[in-house]
Coordinates of C-alpha atoms and ligand atoms in Angstrom, one line a residue:
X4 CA 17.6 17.6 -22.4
X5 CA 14.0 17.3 -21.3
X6 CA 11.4 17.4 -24.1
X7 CA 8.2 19.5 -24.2
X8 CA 5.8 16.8 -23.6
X9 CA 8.1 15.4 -20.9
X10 CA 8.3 19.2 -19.3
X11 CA 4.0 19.2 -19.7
X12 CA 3.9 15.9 -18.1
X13 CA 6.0 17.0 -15.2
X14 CA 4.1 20.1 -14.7
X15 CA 0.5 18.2 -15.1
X16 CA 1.9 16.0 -11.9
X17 CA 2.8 18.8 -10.0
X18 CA -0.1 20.1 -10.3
X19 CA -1.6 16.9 -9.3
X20 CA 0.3 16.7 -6.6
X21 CA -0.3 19.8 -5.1
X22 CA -4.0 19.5 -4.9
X23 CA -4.0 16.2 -3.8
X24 CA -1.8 17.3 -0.7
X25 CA -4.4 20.5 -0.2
X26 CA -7.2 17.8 -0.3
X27 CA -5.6 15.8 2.0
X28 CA -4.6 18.7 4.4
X29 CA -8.1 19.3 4.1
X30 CA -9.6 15.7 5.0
X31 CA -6.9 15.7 7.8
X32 CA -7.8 18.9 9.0
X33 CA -11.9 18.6 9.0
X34 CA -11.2 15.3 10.9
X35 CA -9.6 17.0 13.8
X36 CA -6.7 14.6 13.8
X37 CA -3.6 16.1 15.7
X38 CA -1.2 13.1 14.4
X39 CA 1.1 13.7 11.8
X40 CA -1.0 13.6 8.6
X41 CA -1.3 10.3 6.4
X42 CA 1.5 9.1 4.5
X43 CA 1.5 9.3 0.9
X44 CA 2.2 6.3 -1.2
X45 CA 2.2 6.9 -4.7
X46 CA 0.9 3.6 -6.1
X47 CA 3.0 3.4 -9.4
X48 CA 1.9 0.6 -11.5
X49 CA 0.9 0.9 -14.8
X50 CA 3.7 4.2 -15.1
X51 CA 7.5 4.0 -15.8
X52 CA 10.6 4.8 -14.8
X53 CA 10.9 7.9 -15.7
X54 CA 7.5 9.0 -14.1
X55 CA 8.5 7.6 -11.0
X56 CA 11.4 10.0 -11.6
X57 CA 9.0 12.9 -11.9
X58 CA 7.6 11.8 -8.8
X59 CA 11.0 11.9 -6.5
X60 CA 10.9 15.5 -7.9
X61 CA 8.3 16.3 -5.7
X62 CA 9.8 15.0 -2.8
X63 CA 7.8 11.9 -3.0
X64 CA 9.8 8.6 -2.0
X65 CA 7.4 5.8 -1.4
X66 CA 5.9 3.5 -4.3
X67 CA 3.7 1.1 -5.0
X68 CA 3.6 -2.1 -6.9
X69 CA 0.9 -4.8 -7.9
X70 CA 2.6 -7.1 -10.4
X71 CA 6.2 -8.3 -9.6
X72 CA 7.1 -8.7 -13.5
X73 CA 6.4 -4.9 -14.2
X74 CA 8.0 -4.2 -10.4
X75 CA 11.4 -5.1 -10.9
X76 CA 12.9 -3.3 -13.9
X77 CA 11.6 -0.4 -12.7
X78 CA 13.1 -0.7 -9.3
X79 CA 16.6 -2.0 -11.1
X80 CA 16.5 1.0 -12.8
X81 CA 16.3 3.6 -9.8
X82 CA 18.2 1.6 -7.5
X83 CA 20.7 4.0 -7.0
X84 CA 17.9 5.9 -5.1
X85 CA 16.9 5.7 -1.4
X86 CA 13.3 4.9 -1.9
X87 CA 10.9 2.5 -0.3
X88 CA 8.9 0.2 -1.9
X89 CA 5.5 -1.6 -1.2
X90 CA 3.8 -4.7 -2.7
X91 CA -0.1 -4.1 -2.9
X92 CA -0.9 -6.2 -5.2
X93 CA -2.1 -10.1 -4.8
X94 CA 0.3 -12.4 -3.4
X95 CA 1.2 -15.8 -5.7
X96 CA 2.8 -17.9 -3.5
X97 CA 5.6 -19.0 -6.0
X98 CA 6.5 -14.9 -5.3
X99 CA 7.2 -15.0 -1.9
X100 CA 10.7 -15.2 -2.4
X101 CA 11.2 -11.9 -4.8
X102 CA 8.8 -10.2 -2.7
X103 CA 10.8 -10.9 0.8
X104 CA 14.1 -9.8 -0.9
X105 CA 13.3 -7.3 -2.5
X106 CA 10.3 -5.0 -0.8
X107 CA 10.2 -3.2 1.9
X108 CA 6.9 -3.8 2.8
X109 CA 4.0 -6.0 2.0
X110 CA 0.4 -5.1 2.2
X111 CA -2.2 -8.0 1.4
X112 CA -1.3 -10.7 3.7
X113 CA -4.7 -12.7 4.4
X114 CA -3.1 -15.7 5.3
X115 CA -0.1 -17.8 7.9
X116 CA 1.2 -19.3 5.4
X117 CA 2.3 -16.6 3.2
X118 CA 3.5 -14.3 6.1
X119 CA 5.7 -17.3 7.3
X120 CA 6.8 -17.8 3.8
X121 CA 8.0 -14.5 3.8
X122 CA 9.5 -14.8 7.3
X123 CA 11.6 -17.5 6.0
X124 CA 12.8 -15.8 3.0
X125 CA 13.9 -12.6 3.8
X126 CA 17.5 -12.0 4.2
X127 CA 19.1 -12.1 7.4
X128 CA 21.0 -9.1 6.8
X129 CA 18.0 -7.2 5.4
X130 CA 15.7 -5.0 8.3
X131 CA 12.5 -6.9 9.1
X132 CA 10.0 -6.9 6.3
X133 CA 6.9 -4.9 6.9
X134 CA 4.0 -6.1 6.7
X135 CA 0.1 -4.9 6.8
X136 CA -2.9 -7.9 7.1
X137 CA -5.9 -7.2 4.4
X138 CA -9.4 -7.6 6.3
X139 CA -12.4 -8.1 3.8
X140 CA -13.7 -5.8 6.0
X141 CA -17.5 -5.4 4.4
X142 CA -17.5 -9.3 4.0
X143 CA -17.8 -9.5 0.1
X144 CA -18.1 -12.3 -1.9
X145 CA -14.8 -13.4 -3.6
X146 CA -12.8 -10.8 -2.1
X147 CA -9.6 -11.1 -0.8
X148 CA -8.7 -10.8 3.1
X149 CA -9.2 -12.7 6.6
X150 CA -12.4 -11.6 8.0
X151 CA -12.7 -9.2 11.3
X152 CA -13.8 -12.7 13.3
X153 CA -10.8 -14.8 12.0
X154 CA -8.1 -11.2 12.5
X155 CA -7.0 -12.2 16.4
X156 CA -5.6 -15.4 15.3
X157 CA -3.9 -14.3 12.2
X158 CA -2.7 -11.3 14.1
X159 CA -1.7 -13.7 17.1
X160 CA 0.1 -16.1 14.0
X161 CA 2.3 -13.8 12.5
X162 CA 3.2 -11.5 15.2
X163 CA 6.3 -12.9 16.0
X164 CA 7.5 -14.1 13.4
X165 CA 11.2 -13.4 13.3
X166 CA 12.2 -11.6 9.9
X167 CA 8.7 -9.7 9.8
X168 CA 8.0 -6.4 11.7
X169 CA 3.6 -6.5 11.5
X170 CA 2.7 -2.8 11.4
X171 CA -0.9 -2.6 10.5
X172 CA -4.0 -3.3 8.7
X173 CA -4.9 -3.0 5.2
X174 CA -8.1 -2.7 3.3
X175 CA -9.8 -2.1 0.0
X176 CA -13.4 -1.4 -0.3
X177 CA -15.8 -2.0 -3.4
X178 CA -15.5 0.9 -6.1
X179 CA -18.3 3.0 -5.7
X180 CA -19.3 2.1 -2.9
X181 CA -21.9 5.0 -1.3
X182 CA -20.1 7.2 1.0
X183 CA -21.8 5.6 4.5
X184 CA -20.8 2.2 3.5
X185 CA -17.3 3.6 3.1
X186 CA -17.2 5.5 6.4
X187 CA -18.6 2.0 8.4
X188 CA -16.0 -0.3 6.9
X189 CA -13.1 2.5 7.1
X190 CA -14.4 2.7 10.8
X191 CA -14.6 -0.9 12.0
X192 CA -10.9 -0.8 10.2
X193 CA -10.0 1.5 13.5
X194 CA -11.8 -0.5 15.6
X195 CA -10.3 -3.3 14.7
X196 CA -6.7 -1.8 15.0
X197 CA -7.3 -0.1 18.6
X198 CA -8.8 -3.6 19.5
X199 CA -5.3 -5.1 18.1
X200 CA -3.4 -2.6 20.2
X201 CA -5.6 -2.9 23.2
X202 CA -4.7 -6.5 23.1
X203 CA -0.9 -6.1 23.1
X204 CA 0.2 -5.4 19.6
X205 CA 1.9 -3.0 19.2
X206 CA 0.1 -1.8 15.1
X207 CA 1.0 2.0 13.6
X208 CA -0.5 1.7 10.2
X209 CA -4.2 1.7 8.9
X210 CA -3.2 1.0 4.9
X211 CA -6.5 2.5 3.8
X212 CA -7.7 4.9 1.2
X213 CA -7.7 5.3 -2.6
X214 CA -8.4 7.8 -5.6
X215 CA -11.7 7.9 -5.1
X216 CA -12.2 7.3 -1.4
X217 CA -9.3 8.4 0.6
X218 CA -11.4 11.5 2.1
X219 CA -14.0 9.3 4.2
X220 CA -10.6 7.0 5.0
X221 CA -8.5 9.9 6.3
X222 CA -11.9 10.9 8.5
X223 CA -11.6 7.4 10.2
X224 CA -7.9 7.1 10.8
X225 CA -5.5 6.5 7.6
X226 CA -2.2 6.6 8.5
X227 CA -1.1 5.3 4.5
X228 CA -3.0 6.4 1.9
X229 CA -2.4 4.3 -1.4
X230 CA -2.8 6.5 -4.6
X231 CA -2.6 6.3 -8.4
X232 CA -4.5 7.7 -10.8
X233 CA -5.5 10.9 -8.6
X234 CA -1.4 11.8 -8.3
X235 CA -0.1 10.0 -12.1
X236 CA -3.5 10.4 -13.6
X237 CA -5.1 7.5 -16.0
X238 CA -2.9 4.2 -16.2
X239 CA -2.3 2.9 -20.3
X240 CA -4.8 0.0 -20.6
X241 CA -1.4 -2.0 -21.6
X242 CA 0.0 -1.5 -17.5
X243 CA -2.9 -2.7 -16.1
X244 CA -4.0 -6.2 -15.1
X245 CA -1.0 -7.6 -14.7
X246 CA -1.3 -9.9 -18.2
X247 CA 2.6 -10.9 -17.4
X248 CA 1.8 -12.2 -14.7
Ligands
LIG308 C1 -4.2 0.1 -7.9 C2 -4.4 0.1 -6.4 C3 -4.4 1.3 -5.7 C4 -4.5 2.7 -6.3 O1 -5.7 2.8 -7.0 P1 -6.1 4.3 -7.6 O2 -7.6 4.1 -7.7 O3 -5.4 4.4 -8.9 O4 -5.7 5.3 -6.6 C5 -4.5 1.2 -4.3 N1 -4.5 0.0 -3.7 C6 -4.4 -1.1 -4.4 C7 -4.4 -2.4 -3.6 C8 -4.4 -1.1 -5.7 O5 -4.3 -2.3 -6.4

């Protein structure tokens, strides 16, 4: 029997959900775009089981994970559902192995090495792993991701890799960042796609858009939008940071 609180909850995510997908309607709408509209991943970290629960609901069936320790009771626990789950989080290399067996995709790959970790570790019998590059596409300081001059190499590394299927780019740009600088690095993000394509890879996915700036993404080309608080609302201090890690 569901609780009050647990029926509130479920009823303050629905309504959640439901303007988010108007907003994103919206965004997709405004930007003219006649492909199918972005895919929602409901980044879930920091939220349990049961909100995940909550979630499938709604008809959602994609989530995302940051920290592998928190990940995998969680996905234990629904396993018995068909969902599909991403990694987003940053890749330790002594987690190659749980990510490649037991993800669906992983976002975040800056580097060979990892990516042909990965290769080598997922299971013969499993479908190809999925996998999106990060670009540190606004060149910060001390932030994660191959830069848009070092990209045709890595792309050219990891393409054919055997048990990994590349599909895309991914990107994260500074909180706050003012709305221009958001629109230039969500831009050379396309750019740097079509140039992929242009080349001979075959990419479908710009991973690309958050809470607070998927609007400006979904105007350049998102084709994944990853989002947490603005569908589950705040994350408990406790979830975040990944202090099992
Ligand atoms: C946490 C996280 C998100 C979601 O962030 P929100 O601001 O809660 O939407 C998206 N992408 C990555 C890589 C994250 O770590």
């Amino acid at each position: 029997m569901l609780s009050t609180t647990h029926n509130q909850a479920a009823t303050a995510l629905a309504q959640r959900f439901a303007d988010l997908s108007a907003r994103i309607a919206a965004a997709t709408a405004a930007a003219g775009r006649s492909d199918a509209p972005p895919l929602l991943l409901a980044v879930s970290k920091g939220q349990p089981a049961a909100v995940i629960r909550a979630a499938m609901a709604l008809g959602l069936s994609q989530f995302g994970e940051n920290y592998v320790t928190e990940a995998l009771p969680k996905m234990a626990e629904l396993e018995a559902h068909a969902l599909v789950w991403h990694f987003i989080g940053r890749i330790q290399s002594n987690k190659t192995r749980i990510l490649a067996s037991r993800f669906d995709w992983v976002h975040g790959i800056d580097r060979a090495s990892l990516a042909q970790r990965l290769s080598e570790q997922r299971g013969h019998f499993q479908a190809p792993l999925n996998i999106c590059l990060q670009v540190n596409v606004l060149a910060e300081a001390s932030k994660g991701g191959v830069s848009p001059a070092e990209l045709p190499a890595l792309i050219e590394a990891v393409r054919n890799m055997p048990r990994l299927r590349l599909r895309g780019l991914m990107c994260m740009l500074p909180y706050g960042a003012p709305l221009a600088l958001q629109h230039q690095g969500f831009a050379e993000m396309r750019r740097l796609l079509e140039q992929a394509v242009a080349q001979g890879t075959p990419l479908d996915t710009l991973s690309m858009g958050m809470s607070d700036d998927f609007e400006p993404a979904i105007a350049e080309g998102a084709t994944l939008l990853r989002i947490g608080t603005g569908l589950f609302g705040e994350r408990s201090a406790a979830a975040v940071g990944g202090a099992l890690e």
